[in-house]
Short mmCIF file of C-alpha atoms in Angstrom, two decimals:
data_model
loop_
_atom_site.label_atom_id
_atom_site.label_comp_id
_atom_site.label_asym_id
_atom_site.label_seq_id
_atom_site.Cartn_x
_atom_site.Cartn_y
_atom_site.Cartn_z
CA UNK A 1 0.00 0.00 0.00
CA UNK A 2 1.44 3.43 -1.13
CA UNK A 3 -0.12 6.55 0.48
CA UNK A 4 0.41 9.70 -1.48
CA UNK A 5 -0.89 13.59 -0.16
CA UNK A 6 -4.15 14.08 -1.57
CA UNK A 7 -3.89 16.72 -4.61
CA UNK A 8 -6.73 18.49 -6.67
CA UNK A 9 -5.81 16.31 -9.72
CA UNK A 10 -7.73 13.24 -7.26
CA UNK A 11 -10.34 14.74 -7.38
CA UNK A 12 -12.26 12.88 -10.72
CA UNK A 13 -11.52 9.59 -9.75
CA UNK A 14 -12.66 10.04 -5.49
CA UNK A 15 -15.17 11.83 -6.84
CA UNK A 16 -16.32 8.63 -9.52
CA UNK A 17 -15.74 6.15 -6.97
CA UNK A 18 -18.41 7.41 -4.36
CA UNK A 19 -20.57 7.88 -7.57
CA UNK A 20 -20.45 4.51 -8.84
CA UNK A 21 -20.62 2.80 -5.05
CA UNK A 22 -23.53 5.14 -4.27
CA UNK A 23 -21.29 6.42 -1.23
CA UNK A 24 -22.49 10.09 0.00
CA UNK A 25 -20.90 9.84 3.68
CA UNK A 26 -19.54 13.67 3.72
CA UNK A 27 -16.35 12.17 5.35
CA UNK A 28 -14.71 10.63 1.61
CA UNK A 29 -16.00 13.92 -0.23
CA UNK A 30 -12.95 15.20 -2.40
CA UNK A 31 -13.56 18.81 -1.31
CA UNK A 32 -14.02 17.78 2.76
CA UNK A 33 -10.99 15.63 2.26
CA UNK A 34 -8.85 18.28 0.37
CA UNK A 35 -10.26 20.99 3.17
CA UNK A 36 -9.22 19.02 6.13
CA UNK A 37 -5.81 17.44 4.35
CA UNK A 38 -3.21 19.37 6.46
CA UNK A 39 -4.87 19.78 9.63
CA UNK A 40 -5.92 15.88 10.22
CA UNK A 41 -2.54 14.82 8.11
CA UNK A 42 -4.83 13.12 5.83
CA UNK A 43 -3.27 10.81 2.36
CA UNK A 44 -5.21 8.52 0.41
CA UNK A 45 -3.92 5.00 -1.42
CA UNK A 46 -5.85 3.81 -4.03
CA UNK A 47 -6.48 -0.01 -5.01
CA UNK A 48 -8.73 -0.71 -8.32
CA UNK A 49 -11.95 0.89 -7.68
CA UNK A 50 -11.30 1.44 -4.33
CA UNK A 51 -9.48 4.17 -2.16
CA UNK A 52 -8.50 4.20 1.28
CA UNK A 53 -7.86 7.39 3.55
CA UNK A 54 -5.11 7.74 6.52
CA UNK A 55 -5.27 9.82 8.99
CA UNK A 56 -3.25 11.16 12.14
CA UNK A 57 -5.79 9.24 14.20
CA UNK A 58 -6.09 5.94 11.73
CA UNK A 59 -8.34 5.42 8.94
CA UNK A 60 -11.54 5.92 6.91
CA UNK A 61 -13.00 2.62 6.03
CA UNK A 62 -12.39 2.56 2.23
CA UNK A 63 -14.98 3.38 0.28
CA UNK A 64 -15.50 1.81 -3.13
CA UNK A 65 -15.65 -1.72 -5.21
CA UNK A 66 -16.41 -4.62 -2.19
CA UNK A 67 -13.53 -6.90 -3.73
CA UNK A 68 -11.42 -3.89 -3.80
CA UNK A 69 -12.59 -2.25 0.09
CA UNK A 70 -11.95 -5.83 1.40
CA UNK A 71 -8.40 -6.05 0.38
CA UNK A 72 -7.81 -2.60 1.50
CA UNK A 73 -9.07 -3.58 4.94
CA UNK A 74 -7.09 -6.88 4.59
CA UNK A 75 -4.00 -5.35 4.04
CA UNK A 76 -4.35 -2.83 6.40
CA UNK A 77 -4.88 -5.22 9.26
CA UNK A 78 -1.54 -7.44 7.91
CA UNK A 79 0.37 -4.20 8.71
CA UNK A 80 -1.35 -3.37 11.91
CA UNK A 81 -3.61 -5.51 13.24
CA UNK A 82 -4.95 -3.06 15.57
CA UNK A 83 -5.59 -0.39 13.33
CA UNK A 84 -8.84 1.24 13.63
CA UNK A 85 -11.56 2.56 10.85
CA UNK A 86 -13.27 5.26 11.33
CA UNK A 87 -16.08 6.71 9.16
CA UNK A 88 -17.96 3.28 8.52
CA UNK A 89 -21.37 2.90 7.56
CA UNK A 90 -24.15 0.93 8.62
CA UNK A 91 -23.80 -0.97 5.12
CA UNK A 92 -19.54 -1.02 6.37
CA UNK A 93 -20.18 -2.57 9.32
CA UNK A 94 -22.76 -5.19 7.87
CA UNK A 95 -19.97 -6.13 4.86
CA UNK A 96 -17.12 -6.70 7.88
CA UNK A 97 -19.67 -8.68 10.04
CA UNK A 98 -20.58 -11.05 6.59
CA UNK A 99 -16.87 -11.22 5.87
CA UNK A 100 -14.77 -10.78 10.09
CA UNK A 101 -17.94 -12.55 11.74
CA UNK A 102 -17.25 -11.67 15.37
CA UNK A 103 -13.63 -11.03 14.96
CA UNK A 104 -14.89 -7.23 14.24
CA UNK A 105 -16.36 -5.07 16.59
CA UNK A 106 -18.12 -2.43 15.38
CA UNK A 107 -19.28 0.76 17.98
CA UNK A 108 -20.75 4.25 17.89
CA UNK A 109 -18.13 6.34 18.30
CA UNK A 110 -19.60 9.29 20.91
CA UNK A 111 -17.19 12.20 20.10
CA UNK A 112 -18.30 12.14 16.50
CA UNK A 113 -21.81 12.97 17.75
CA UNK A 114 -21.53 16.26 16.56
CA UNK A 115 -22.13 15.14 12.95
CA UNK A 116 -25.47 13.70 13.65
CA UNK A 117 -28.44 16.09 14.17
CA UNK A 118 -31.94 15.73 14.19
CA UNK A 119 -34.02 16.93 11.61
CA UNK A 120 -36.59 18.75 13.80
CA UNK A 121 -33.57 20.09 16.08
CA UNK A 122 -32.62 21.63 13.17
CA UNK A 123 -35.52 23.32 11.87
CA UNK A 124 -36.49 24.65 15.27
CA UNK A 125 -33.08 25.78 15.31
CA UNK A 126 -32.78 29.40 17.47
CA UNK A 127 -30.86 32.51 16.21
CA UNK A 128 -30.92 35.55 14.91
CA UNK A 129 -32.39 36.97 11.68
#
């Protein structure tokens, strides 16, 4: 696995890989990755139709072809068999449990709460005109 600084010339193919997987998690968007590149050390390595994010922190779970995900995630946990994903969907987690059985533990992750808001929260939301 090669890791390389994201650049702007990534952006087509990140950006036709989430299209074709139907993956619209805001975490793999090119322009959130390429926004938050320097502050969360962030570099991608990609594997057929398939791309995998590192981070200070660990990993994105890759998003893209299954075959192609599933040997990032492989090879990943040959390096480091600790490593951590973060960023996984509930359609993530269900792949891993089909493929890891209960070798994978899967949990909410509580700090990343502020991504998830409720719809009505957010309508009824207070402030000024």
């Amino acid at each position: 696995m090669e890791f390389v600084p994201l650049s702007l010339d990534m952006r087509e193919r990140i950006d036709a890989i989430r299209a074709a997987y139907c993956h619209k998690a805001s975490s793999h968007a090119f322009v959130s990755l390429y926004l938050w590149r320097g502050s969360m050390g962030l570099s991608v390595c990609f594997l057929g139709e398939a791309f995998l994010v590192k981070s200070e922190k660990g990993y994105f779970f890759p998003c893209g072809k299954e075959e192609d995900v599933l040997s990032l995630v492989k090879a990943v946990w040959e390096k480091e068999p600790d490593a951590l994903f973060h960023y996984a969907r509930e359609e993530d987690k269900l792949l891993c449990e089909r493929v890891y059985g209960d070798r994978v533990l899967c949990e909410f992750d509580a700090p990343s709460r502020e991504y998830l808001y409720l719809r009505t929260e957010q309508i009824e939301m207070k402030g000024k005109k």
